[in-house]
Amino acid sequence: MEFLRMFSGDLINGIILGAVYGLMTMGLSLIFGVLKVVNVGHGAFIMVGAFIAYWMFTLFGLPPLLSAILALIVGIALGFFFYYVVMKWLLEAPELSTLLATFAIGIFLAEVAKAVWGPDYRGYSWNVGSLNLGVTTIPMAKVYALLSSIVIAVALYLWFKKTRAGNALRGVVEDKEGARVCGINVEGYYALSFAIGIGLTVMSGVFITLFVPVGINPYMGEVYTIKAFVIAVLGGLASPWGAFFGGFIFGLVENGSYAILGLIPGVEPFSLTQCLAFAILLVLLLLKPEGLLGKK
Amino acid sequence: MNKGKYYPLFVAIGIFLVLFIFGKFAQGMWEPVALIMFYVAVGEAFNVFLGFTGYVNFGYVVFMGLGSYGMALVVSSSSMAGLGPWILIPGFLFAAIMAGILAAGVGAIALRLRGAYFAIATIGVNQGVKFFIEGAKIWGGSEGIIISKPLKVALGPHLANAVTTFWADFLVFMIAILAAVITIVFLHTRLGYGLIALREDEDAARVMGVNTTKYKNIAFLVSSILAALVGATAWCLKTTYVFPDDVFALSYTVDAIVIVMMGGTGTLLGPVVGGLIYGILKYWLGILLPGFQLLILAPFIIIIIILFPEGIVGVLKKRVRGKKLEKFIA
Amino acid sequence: MKGGKVKLVLIALVTACMVFPFSFSAMAALPGKVVIGGPISLSGKFAKEGQQSVWGIKAMEKWVNATLGGVKIKGKKIPVAYKYYDDESKKEVVTNLMERLITKDKVKFTLAPYSSGLTLAAAPIVEKYGVLYNSHGGASNRIFEQGFSFIVQTLSPASEYQTGPLEMIKKIDPSAKRVAFLFQDNEFARAVAKGAEAKAKKLGFKVVFNRTYPKSARDLTPVLTELKNAKADILIGGGHFADGQLLAKQLDDMGINLKLVSILVAPTLPNFYQALGTMAESYMAPGQWGIGAKYSPAAAKKEGIPYFGPTQKEFMKYFLKESKGVKPDYHGAEAAAAFLAYVKAIDAANSLDPKVVRKVMNKLHFMTFFGDWKIDPKTGMQIAHKMVVLQWQGKKLQIVWPPAAQTSKPFYPMLTIKQRKAGKLAIVK
């Protein structure tokens, strides 16, 4: 009984964690889907979002849900900037060039953040009460993070499926040359999707602080980069919704397996949960090489 | 066989020789030279797989890490202490075997994947191995292994210090030469031609009768074992400790990618040039602008990739085509 | 072809970059000064500690030259200088910066980089050149089991970090017996955990929970759910900055009330309070030093040992000038103390020969603003310096243990989550 209580509590927390993971990965998948660029600097953009949430809250008392909008705007601006300054020149270059360029962008952002804000570890407290579910207690901030993640995912889905721009973008993803022939400005959509991808990523940084409102510092992104990569592949890499589901799986495995692994004597179950999460990726790729929602 | 094919190898070895002499005889320059050679060797080993197949082994560092564990396990086991300096031989062997087994396993599973899926699957391997060591508490778990004392016991304090401060780096030179030789062999044999065909168009190569799976696996295995040897010496022997958090840091894979890309993928001299530039830049910027060197390095990398999308050696190769210099650059 | 020209210019630039560092390398040494220095992390994962260390050491360089005029060798005063490079928190960079410092900058008294790993990485180079090596950020006891002859330690070793809270609780509440350990899964935290476990056993505590969490975990709820069921009185744990803040945050989120929580590193920084607000009240942390520490010339006299270096007030003054107002935490203080230890030892040895100075160090026992300094002659490990226990009380970080160093009595048991949420401050009456 005790075990079941713990287990169900872990699963609930896993779902919330998964939602945040999913949200932070959607931007990565979008960029990969359209530009075939693996954004190695992904975590640095998350860091920017986290700092936006932090500064807006501590300086102006702006609640994170509002600074998310600001983060989206800043992110889109950053996206356009880096697209036209860097990425645009590398579209015809070998695949790896873009990987390196995004890596360098990531370092650059982290170092600028360090130069401007210092290497301190910061945090803020947004007290909005908590929700008691019996098996576990969840701060409301996390509930908001969960709800906003779902709203954003649905909004993005609708934008893709229902609007003209979204349709055109889908065309670019599926058949670049075909889209060009149809008179779609492919390069314009590259820029747009890079900007939206970065915008989403920076915004997800704000929601990450709802989940982990502490430890905000210039180098915080690395962990998220690695996790986002894996989640993106779980979900099929080119599909933002796949990424969203991948996030849930990853979160559930990370948290849900703890109680079970804890039954093994003489090990560190928490480290093993992380091991298991990556092992599941490998097994899944073995069974379905294109990821969960990936298409052949 | 045309002897001229091997000229680029002489160029590479010539560069190593100059570096060696400079490091040995210029005061206080051995360590910087060792850093450069570390980058060169890491780049070369990485290039053997990336350069010939086009696959990015993002979890590359796992093999360097396992290599350093292999060496550390042998050196720290008391049953081997009687071997004296010969202890390094089983050390390297064990490093190579451990990496080889993992590479064979990963190769069999992950090499069926393409492009970014493969790259990220290998990240999964790296993280999985790291967390397994920590979680299952094997090989000291998160505490890792410190070999400073066992090395002194096995070799005596004087020789042990010579190993950590000179011979470990010397061995990196040897590995770099070995990797260069392997690269040139790859460039001029059936295996290499097959791999390059595979890099250009894997499906077409298979249709043409290239055994792509076998070739990919061979390149992957060779690259991984070279990485393990570098890890065994440049990390384990040189720094005398192996902490899982440290030896499975993905930033080293990124270092390798930077080096290979700056120099030029699939070329022999690419990683050499890339390693030289990267090592010297890091050293120089770290001294001139402590704390701000990465701020300068990042835009520099971007500029290089935009101007030399195929790497410095790649662009150079195109420029000298048909000229006398051609046979020296590959 | 315009692009071609740009490329040629770039090739020329790159070549220049390659030759340049070697050509001007000869001019680096500082003549007429005793140079003390080392690689330190100004970027990468130890950037925060590294920055504090640099401020602390620079402050002491200024103090020594301004007050003492430098070190005194055979009646002549020679000013001291501090030289450092940024090691990016990376092991392969540390070795070559260390060699440069020794050979080019003529540093005979080196300061170790931050962290046990980096300290180990540079040790062989130091050994090769026969210079001294003073560790101010490498706490692991294992460093000193490796048989290095030139290494000395200024801070207390890792095994000592979390023993203070246990000693304290034994004194003030013998009924609190159930202790839980929850450390980060890394080398440093494990060494701390080992020391704490041994101490708990010795003092008769009952260990009811003993787990770790990995560095990459961003949600500690699974392990905390389990902890909640263990019904512990005391929690001893932590690892580094970010995870320590997270641990405190989630303990409160999950409604886990304990009588005492002592977390490594994180709570010793002002940012801990900034991040958590009044929820940070009554959290404890071990520290190598804390603002307001009682080490003074008078305290030294009482102990019968000499006092060296600035007073607490002077240290604060010099430090704040370097840091432009950022308060020192113990990383800054321990680095400063390492620098002072060199100055003191060189003075006492009346020599600049590292071998002579190392020998003299064996016999030294003195006090600085950072506390006692005395090493084990054989290993060089610090044996006299005492850790303190710090606690957030009424928005201020107070030293609550040991009694001799107290700036305030311990606030025990810690405030409940409800009280802290209501904004209650932990003020000892």
PDB file of N, CA and C in Angstrom, chain A residues 2 5-6 10 13 17 21 54 111 114 119-125 130 136-137 139 142 211-216 219-220 223-224 227 255 258 262 267-271 274, chain C residues 42-45 47-48 51 185 190 209 211-214 216-223 225-226 228-229 240-242 245-246 249-250 253-254 271 274-277 421:
ATOM      1  N   GLU A   2       1.840   1.232   0.893  1.00  0.00           N
ATOM      2  CA  GLU A   2       2.783   2.339   0.962  1.00  0.00           C
ATOM      3  C   GLU A   2       3.481   2.517  -0.379  1.00  0.00           C
ATOM      4  N   ARG A   5       1.190   4.066  -2.975  1.00  0.00           N
ATOM      5  CA  ARG A   5       1.033   5.487  -2.739  1.00  0.00           C
ATOM      6  C   ARG A   5       2.222   6.262  -3.317  1.00  0.00           C
ATOM      7  N   MET A   6       3.410   5.761  -3.016  1.00  0.00           N
ATOM      8  CA  MET A   6       4.623   6.395  -3.515  1.00  0.00           C
ATOM      9  C   MET A   6       4.653   6.383  -5.038  1.00  0.00           C
ATOM     10  N   ASP A  10       4.717   9.475  -7.613  1.00  0.00           N
ATOM     11  CA  ASP A  10       5.812   9.653  -8.576  1.00  0.00           C
ATOM     12  C   ASP A  10       5.268   9.828  -9.987  1.00  0.00           C
ATOM     13  N   ASN A  13       3.865  13.356 -10.476  1.00  0.00           N
ATOM     14  CA  ASN A  13       4.969  14.295 -10.668  1.00  0.00           C
ATOM     15  C   ASN A  13       5.653  14.070 -12.007  1.00  0.00           C
ATOM     16  N   LEU A  17       6.443  16.854 -14.887  1.00  0.00           N
ATOM     17  CA  LEU A  17       7.814  16.984 -15.382  1.00  0.00           C
ATOM     18  C   LEU A  17       7.834  16.754 -16.894  1.00  0.00           C
ATOM     19  N   TYR A  21       9.198  18.997 -19.975  1.00  0.00           N
ATOM     20  CA  TYR A  21      10.185  18.440 -20.909  1.00  0.00           C
ATOM     21  C   TYR A  21       9.675  18.537 -22.347  1.00  0.00           C
ATOM     22  N   TYR A  54      13.239  35.369 -14.279  1.00  0.00           N
ATOM     23  CA  TYR A  54      13.831  35.800 -13.012  1.00  0.00           C
ATOM     24  C   TYR A  54      13.844  37.320 -12.886  1.00  0.00           C
ATOM     25  N   GLU A 111      28.298  32.811 -22.330  1.00  0.00           N
ATOM     26  CA  GLU A 111      29.381  33.688 -21.887  1.00  0.00           C
ATOM     27  C   GLU A 111      28.914  35.138 -21.774  1.00  0.00           C
ATOM     28  N   LYS A 114      27.105  35.340 -18.600  1.00  0.00           N
ATOM     29  CA  LYS A 114      28.025  35.374 -17.462  1.00  0.00           C
ATOM     30  C   LYS A 114      28.659  36.764 -17.323  1.00  0.00           C
ATOM     31  N   PRO A 119      28.309  34.794 -12.589  1.00  0.00           N
ATOM     32  CA  PRO A 119      28.096  33.338 -12.539  1.00  0.00           C
ATOM     33  C   PRO A 119      27.192  32.878 -11.402  1.00  0.00           C
ATOM     34  N   ASP A 120      26.464  33.805 -10.763  1.00  0.00           N
ATOM     35  CA  ASP A 120      25.666  33.425  -9.601  1.00  0.00           C
ATOM     36  C   ASP A 120      24.523  32.472  -9.933  1.00  0.00           C
ATOM     37  N   TYR A 121      24.116  31.732  -8.902  1.00  0.00           N
ATOM     38  CA  TYR A 121      22.960  30.844  -9.024  1.00  0.00           C
ATOM     39  C   TYR A 121      21.773  31.557  -8.404  1.00  0.00           C
ATOM     40  N   ARG A 122      20.792  31.871  -9.207  1.00  0.00           N
ATOM     41  CA  ARG A 122      19.692  32.693  -8.722  1.00  0.00           C
ATOM     42  C   ARG A 122      18.389  31.918  -8.669  1.00  0.00           C
ATOM     43  N   GLY A 123      17.412  32.507  -8.043  1.00  0.00           N
ATOM     44  CA  GLY A 123      16.098  31.875  -7.989  1.00  0.00           C
ATOM     45  C   GLY A 123      15.072  32.862  -7.495  1.00  0.00           C
ATOM     46  N   TYR A 124      13.806  32.533  -7.659  1.00  0.00           N
ATOM     47  CA  TYR A 124      12.749  33.409  -7.145  1.00  0.00           C
ATOM     48  C   TYR A 124      11.608  32.554  -6.611  1.00  0.00           C
ATOM     49  N   SER A 125      10.805  33.154  -5.771  1.00  0.00           N
ATOM     50  CA  SER A 125       9.672  32.404  -5.223  1.00  0.00           C
ATOM     51  C   SER A 125       8.376  33.070  -5.647  1.00  0.00           C
ATOM     52  N   SER A 130      -0.623  25.657  -3.056  1.00  0.00           N
ATOM     53  CA  SER A 130      -0.348  24.329  -3.589  1.00  0.00           C
ATOM     54  C   SER A 130      -1.606  23.464  -3.560  1.00  0.00           C
ATOM     55  N   THR A 136       0.296  13.064  -3.002  1.00  0.00           N
ATOM     56  CA  THR A 136       1.412  13.992  -3.085  1.00  0.00           C
ATOM     57  C   THR A 136       0.890  15.423  -3.083  1.00  0.00           C
ATOM     58  N   THR A 137       1.751  16.360  -2.760  1.00  0.00           N
ATOM     59  CA  THR A 137       1.361  17.769  -2.781  1.00  0.00           C
ATOM     60  C   THR A 137       2.080  18.454  -3.928  1.00  0.00           C
ATOM     61  N   PRO A 139       2.837  22.134  -5.878  1.00  0.00           N
ATOM     62  CA  PRO A 139       2.692  23.585  -5.876  1.00  0.00           C
ATOM     63  C   PRO A 139       1.893  24.028  -7.100  1.00  0.00           C
ATOM     64  N   LYS A 142       3.516  24.618 -10.497  1.00  0.00           N
ATOM     65  CA  LYS A 142       3.747  23.472 -11.390  1.00  0.00           C
ATOM     66  C   LYS A 142       2.482  23.132 -12.171  1.00  0.00           C
ATOM     67  N   PHE A 211       8.732  25.221 -12.770  1.00  0.00           N
ATOM     68  CA  PHE A 211       8.968  23.886 -12.222  1.00  0.00           C
ATOM     69  C   PHE A 211      10.189  23.876 -11.306  1.00  0.00           C
ATOM     70  N   VAL A 212      11.267  24.459 -11.779  1.00  0.00           N
ATOM     71  CA  VAL A 212      12.499  24.575 -10.979  1.00  0.00           C
ATOM     72  C   VAL A 212      12.845  26.050 -10.874  1.00  0.00           C
ATOM     73  N   PRO A 213      12.305  26.762  -9.874  1.00  0.00           N
ATOM     74  CA  PRO A 213      12.518  28.217  -9.828  1.00  0.00           C
ATOM     75  C   PRO A 213      13.875  28.613  -9.277  1.00  0.00           C
ATOM     76  N   VAL A 214      14.765  27.663  -9.088  1.00  0.00           N
ATOM     77  CA  VAL A 214      16.067  27.974  -8.486  1.00  0.00           C
ATOM     78  C   VAL A 214      17.202  27.497  -9.390  1.00  0.00           C
ATOM     79  N   GLY A 215      18.419  27.828  -8.994  1.00  0.00           N
ATOM     80  CA  GLY A 215      19.589  27.358  -9.741  1.00  0.00           C
ATOM     81  C   GLY A 215      19.707  27.968 -11.123  1.00  0.00           C
ATOM     82  N   ILE A 216      19.185  29.195 -11.301  1.00  0.00           N
ATOM     83  CA  ILE A 216      19.262  29.861 -12.600  1.00  0.00           C
ATOM     84  C   ILE A 216      20.650  30.477 -12.753  1.00  0.00           C
ATOM     85  N   TYR A 219      25.176  28.645 -17.040  1.00  0.00           N
ATOM     86  CA  TYR A 219      25.507  27.328 -17.588  1.00  0.00           C
ATOM     87  C   TYR A 219      24.420  26.286 -17.325  1.00  0.00           C
ATOM     88  N   MET A 220      23.232  26.727 -16.962  1.00  0.00           N
ATOM     89  CA  MET A 220      22.190  25.774 -16.585  1.00  0.00           C
ATOM     90  C   MET A 220      21.670  24.950 -17.767  1.00  0.00           C
ATOM     91  N   VAL A 223      22.211  20.462 -19.242  1.00  0.00           N
ATOM     92  CA  VAL A 223      21.394  19.295 -18.900  1.00  0.00           C
ATOM     93  C   VAL A 223      20.159  19.232 -19.789  1.00  0.00           C
ATOM     94  N   TYR A 224      19.553  20.406 -19.992  1.00  0.00           N
ATOM     95  CA  TYR A 224      18.328  20.434 -20.785  1.00  0.00           C
ATOM     96  C   TYR A 224      18.614  20.100 -22.246  1.00  0.00           C
ATOM     97  N   LYS A 227      18.795  16.314 -22.532  1.00  0.00           N
ATOM     98  CA  LYS A 227      17.479  15.697 -22.388  1.00  0.00           C
ATOM     99  C   LYS A 227      16.596  16.011 -23.586  1.00  0.00           C
ATOM    100  N   ASN A 255      10.672   9.618 -13.328  1.00  0.00           N
ATOM    101  CA  ASN A 255      10.097   9.648 -11.987  1.00  0.00           C
ATOM    102  C   ASN A 255       9.447   8.330 -11.591  1.00  0.00           C
ATOM    103  N   TYR A 258      11.462   5.217 -10.185  1.00  0.00           N
ATOM    104  CA  TYR A 258      12.250   5.325  -8.961  1.00  0.00           C
ATOM    105  C   TYR A 258      11.813   4.331  -7.893  1.00  0.00           C
ATOM    106  N   GLY A 262      14.092   1.333  -6.527  1.00  0.00           N
ATOM    107  CA  GLY A 262      14.456   1.446  -5.119  1.00  0.00           C
ATOM    108  C   GLY A 262      14.385   0.113  -4.389  1.00  0.00           C
ATOM    109  N   VAL A 267      22.112  -0.291  -4.597  1.00  0.00           N
ATOM    110  CA  VAL A 267      22.343   0.575  -5.751  1.00  0.00           C
ATOM    111  C   VAL A 267      21.825   1.975  -5.447  1.00  0.00           C
ATOM    112  N   GLU A 268      22.107   2.915  -6.345  1.00  0.00           N
ATOM    113  CA  GLU A 268      21.543   4.243  -6.235  1.00  0.00           C
ATOM    114  C   GLU A 268      20.381   4.334  -7.213  1.00  0.00           C
ATOM    115  N   PRO A 269      19.146   4.158  -6.741  1.00  0.00           N
ATOM    116  CA  PRO A 269      18.032   4.083  -7.675  1.00  0.00           C
ATOM    117  C   PRO A 269      17.854   5.340  -8.523  1.00  0.00           C
ATOM    118  N   PHE A 270      18.187   6.492  -7.955  1.00  0.00           N
ATOM    119  CA  PHE A 270      17.935   7.719  -8.716  1.00  0.00           C
ATOM    120  C   PHE A 270      18.830   7.797  -9.955  1.00  0.00           C
ATOM    121  N   SER A 271      20.099   7.427  -9.792  1.00  0.00           N
ATOM    122  CA  SER A 271      20.985   7.422 -10.959  1.00  0.00           C
ATOM    123  C   SER A 271      20.518   6.388 -11.975  1.00  0.00           C
ATOM    124  N   GLN A 274      17.857   7.532 -14.429  1.00  0.00           N
ATOM    125  CA  GLN A 274      18.381   8.274 -15.573  1.00  0.00           C
ATOM    126  C   GLN A 274      18.938   7.300 -16.609  1.00  0.00           C
TER     127      GLN A 274
ATOM    128  N   LEU C  42      37.314  30.713 -14.170  1.00  0.00           N
ATOM    129  CA  LEU C  42      36.487  31.911 -14.326  1.00  0.00           C
ATOM    130  C   LEU C  42      35.366  31.677 -15.314  1.00  0.00           C
ATOM    131  N   SER C  43      35.435  30.545 -16.024  1.00  0.00           N
ATOM    132  CA  SER C  43      34.289  30.152 -16.824  1.00  0.00           C
ATOM    133  C   SER C  43      34.062  28.667 -16.607  1.00  0.00           C
ATOM    134  N   GLY C  44      32.913  28.182 -17.048  1.00  0.00           N
ATOM    135  CA  GLY C  44      32.598  26.778 -16.832  1.00  0.00           C
ATOM    136  C   GLY C  44      31.920  26.555 -15.499  1.00  0.00           C
ATOM    137  N   LYS C  45      31.836  25.289 -15.092  1.00  0.00           N
ATOM    138  CA  LYS C  45      30.959  24.958 -13.961  1.00  0.00           C
ATOM    139  C   LYS C  45      31.448  25.482 -12.610  1.00  0.00           C
ATOM    140  N   ALA C  47      32.801  28.532 -12.204  1.00  0.00           N
ATOM    141  CA  ALA C  47      33.042  29.965 -12.386  1.00  0.00           C
ATOM    142  C   ALA C  47      32.704  30.759 -11.126  1.00  0.00           C
ATOM    143  N   LYS C  48      31.649  30.369 -10.454  1.00  0.00           N
ATOM    144  CA  LYS C  48      31.222  31.114  -9.260  1.00  0.00           C
ATOM    145  C   LYS C  48      32.282  31.024  -8.157  1.00  0.00           C
ATOM    146  N   GLN C  51      35.493  32.895  -9.195  1.00  0.00           N
ATOM    147  CA  GLN C  51      35.436  34.346  -9.094  1.00  0.00           C
ATOM    148  C   GLN C  51      35.651  34.803  -7.642  1.00  0.00           C
ATOM    149  N   ASP C 185      25.066  12.693  -6.083  1.00  0.00           N
ATOM    150  CA  ASP C 185      25.928  11.559  -6.423  1.00  0.00           C
ATOM    151  C   ASP C 185      27.173  12.051  -7.153  1.00  0.00           C
ATOM    152  N   ARG C 190      30.102  12.553  -1.922  1.00  0.00           N
ATOM    153  CA  ARG C 190      30.285  11.208  -1.378  1.00  0.00           C
ATOM    154  C   ARG C 190      31.315  11.197  -0.249  1.00  0.00           C
ATOM    155  N   PHE C 209      17.674   6.713   6.569  1.00  0.00           N
ATOM    156  CA  PHE C 209      17.509   6.948   5.131  1.00  0.00           C
ATOM    157  C   PHE C 209      18.872   7.317   4.572  1.00  0.00           C
ATOM    158  N   ARG C 211      20.281   7.950   0.686  1.00  0.00           N
ATOM    159  CA  ARG C 211      20.148   7.909  -0.767  1.00  0.00           C
ATOM    160  C   ARG C 211      20.949   9.049  -1.399  1.00  0.00           C
ATOM    161  N   THR C 212      21.073   8.975  -2.709  1.00  0.00           N
ATOM    162  CA  THR C 212      21.692  10.078  -3.443  1.00  0.00           C
ATOM    163  C   THR C 212      20.794  10.468  -4.609  1.00  0.00           C
ATOM    164  N   TYR C 213      21.078  11.610  -5.192  1.00  0.00           N
ATOM    165  CA  TYR C 213      20.398  12.000  -6.431  1.00  0.00           C
ATOM    166  C   TYR C 213      21.453  12.432  -7.437  1.00  0.00           C
ATOM    167  N   PRO C 214      21.236  12.146  -8.726  1.00  0.00           N
ATOM    168  CA  PRO C 214      22.235  12.504  -9.730  1.00  0.00           C
ATOM    169  C   PRO C 214      22.221  13.993 -10.035  1.00  0.00           C
ATOM    170  N   SER C 216      22.080  15.506 -12.784  1.00  0.00           N
ATOM    171  CA  SER C 216      21.196  15.968 -13.853  1.00  0.00           C
ATOM    172  C   SER C 216      19.734  15.982 -13.440  1.00  0.00           C
ATOM    173  N   ALA C 217      19.409  15.525 -12.229  1.00  0.00           N
ATOM    174  CA  ALA C 217      18.008  15.474 -11.828  1.00  0.00           C
ATOM    175  C   ALA C 217      17.462  16.881 -11.643  1.00  0.00           C
ATOM    176  N   ARG C 218      16.308  17.152 -12.229  1.00  0.00           N
ATOM    177  CA  ARG C 218      15.677  18.448 -12.046  1.00  0.00           C
ATOM    178  C   ARG C 218      14.399  18.321 -11.230  1.00  0.00           C
ATOM    179  N   ASP C 219      14.102  17.118 -10.806  1.00  0.00           N
ATOM    180  CA  ASP C 219      12.934  16.904  -9.976  1.00  0.00           C
ATOM    181  C   ASP C 219      13.294  15.869  -8.920  1.00  0.00           C
ATOM    182  N   LEU C 220      13.337  16.315  -7.675  1.00  0.00           N
ATOM    183  CA  LEU C 220      13.754  15.398  -6.614  1.00  0.00           C
ATOM    184  C   LEU C 220      12.563  14.736  -5.937  1.00  0.00           C
ATOM    185  N   THR C 221      11.358  14.963  -6.453  1.00  0.00           N
ATOM    186  CA  THR C 221      10.182  14.458  -5.736  1.00  0.00           C
ATOM    187  C   THR C 221      10.201  12.953  -5.470  1.00  0.00           C
ATOM    188  N   PRO C 222      10.654  12.104  -6.395  1.00  0.00           N
ATOM    189  CA  PRO C 222      10.612  10.673  -6.068  1.00  0.00           C
ATOM    190  C   PRO C 222      11.391  10.331  -4.805  1.00  0.00           C
ATOM    191  N   VAL C 223      12.602  10.874  -4.716  1.00  0.00           N
ATOM    192  CA  VAL C 223      13.429  10.540  -3.560  1.00  0.00           C
ATOM    193  C   VAL C 223      12.887  11.219  -2.304  1.00  0.00           C
ATOM    194  N   THR C 225       9.667  11.792  -1.718  1.00  0.00           N
ATOM    195  CA  THR C 225       8.498  11.017  -1.289  1.00  0.00           C
ATOM    196  C   THR C 225       8.944   9.892  -0.371  1.00  0.00           C
ATOM    197  N   GLU C 226      10.030   9.256  -0.781  1.00  0.00           N
ATOM    198  CA  GLU C 226      10.555   8.164   0.027  1.00  0.00           C
ATOM    199  C   GLU C 226      11.076   8.681   1.368  1.00  0.00           C
ATOM    200  N   LYS C 228      10.062  11.240   2.956  1.00  0.00           N
ATOM    201  CA  LYS C 228       8.931  11.620   3.806  1.00  0.00           C
ATOM    202  C   LYS C 228       8.482  10.432   4.657  1.00  0.00           C
ATOM    203  N   ASN C 229       8.495   9.254   4.046  1.00  0.00           N
ATOM    204  CA  ASN C 229       8.055   8.061   4.765  1.00  0.00           C
ATOM    205  C   ASN C 229       9.046   7.595   5.831  1.00  0.00           C
ATOM    206  N   HIS C 240      25.921  20.877  -4.328  1.00  0.00           N
ATOM    207  CA  HIS C 240      26.488  22.066  -4.943  1.00  0.00           C
ATOM    208  C   HIS C 240      25.470  23.192  -4.851  1.00  0.00           C
ATOM    209  N   PHE C 241      25.598  24.229  -5.723  1.00  0.00           N
ATOM    210  CA  PHE C 241      24.712  25.382  -5.603  1.00  0.00           C
ATOM    211  C   PHE C 241      23.275  25.081  -6.028  1.00  0.00           C
ATOM    212  N   ALA C 242      23.145  24.703  -7.306  1.00  0.00           N
ATOM    213  CA  ALA C 242      21.813  24.629  -7.898  1.00  0.00           C
ATOM    214  C   ALA C 242      20.964  23.551  -7.226  1.00  0.00           C
ATOM    215  N   GLN C 245      19.680  24.474  -3.668  1.00  0.00           N
ATOM    216  CA  GLN C 245      18.500  25.339  -3.681  1.00  0.00           C
ATOM    217  C   GLN C 245      17.252  24.522  -4.004  1.00  0.00           C
ATOM    218  N   LEU C 246      17.403  23.618  -4.969  1.00  0.00           N
ATOM    219  CA  LEU C 246      16.266  22.799  -5.379  1.00  0.00           C
ATOM    220  C   LEU C 246      15.810  21.888  -4.240  1.00  0.00           C
ATOM    221  N   LYS C 249      13.884  23.884  -1.725  1.00  0.00           N
ATOM    222  CA  LYS C 249      12.616  24.289  -2.326  1.00  0.00           C
ATOM    223  C   LYS C 249      11.618  23.127  -2.321  1.00  0.00           C
ATOM    224  N   GLN C 250      12.095  21.967  -2.754  1.00  0.00           N
ATOM    225  CA  GLN C 250      11.163  20.848  -2.888  1.00  0.00           C
ATOM    226  C   GLN C 250      10.818  20.192  -1.548  1.00  0.00           C
ATOM    227  N   ASP C 253       7.979  22.266  -0.680  1.00  0.00           N
ATOM    228  CA  ASP C 253       6.840  21.973  -1.553  1.00  0.00           C
ATOM    229  C   ASP C 253       6.141  20.679  -1.154  1.00  0.00           C
ATOM    230  N   MET C 254       6.942  19.719  -0.743  1.00  0.00           N
ATOM    231  CA  MET C 254       6.382  18.404  -0.436  1.00  0.00           C
ATOM    232  C   MET C 254       5.862  18.331   0.998  1.00  0.00           C
ATOM    233  N   ASN C 271      22.389  34.337  -2.285  1.00  0.00           N
ATOM    234  CA  ASN C 271      21.389  34.001  -3.292  1.00  0.00           C
ATOM    235  C   ASN C 271      20.389  32.963  -2.822  1.00  0.00           C
ATOM    236  N   GLN C 274      17.768  34.977  -1.269  1.00  0.00           N
ATOM    237  CA  GLN C 274      17.093  35.728  -2.311  1.00  0.00           C
ATOM    238  C   GLN C 274      16.118  34.834  -3.078  1.00  0.00           C
ATOM    239  N   ALA C 275      16.553  33.606  -3.331  1.00  0.00           N
ATOM    240  CA  ALA C 275      15.729  32.692  -4.126  1.00  0.00           C
ATOM    241  C   ALA C 275      14.517  32.206  -3.346  1.00  0.00           C
ATOM    242  N   LEU C 276      14.700  31.914  -2.077  1.00  0.00           N
ATOM    243  CA  LEU C 276      13.626  31.262  -1.334  1.00  0.00           C
ATOM    244  C   LEU C 276      12.862  32.207  -0.412  1.00  0.00           C
ATOM    245  N   GLY C 277      13.397  33.382  -0.180  1.00  0.00           N
ATOM    246  CA  GLY C 277      12.721  34.312   0.716  1.00  0.00           C
ATOM    247  C   GLY C 277      12.677  33.753   2.136  1.00  0.00           C
ATOM    248  N   LYS C 421       6.103  29.992   5.808  1.00  0.00           N
ATOM    249  CA  LYS C 421       5.216  30.524   4.771  1.00  0.00           C
ATOM    250  C   LYS C 421       4.541  31.795   5.258  1.00  0.00           C
TER     251      LYS C 421
END
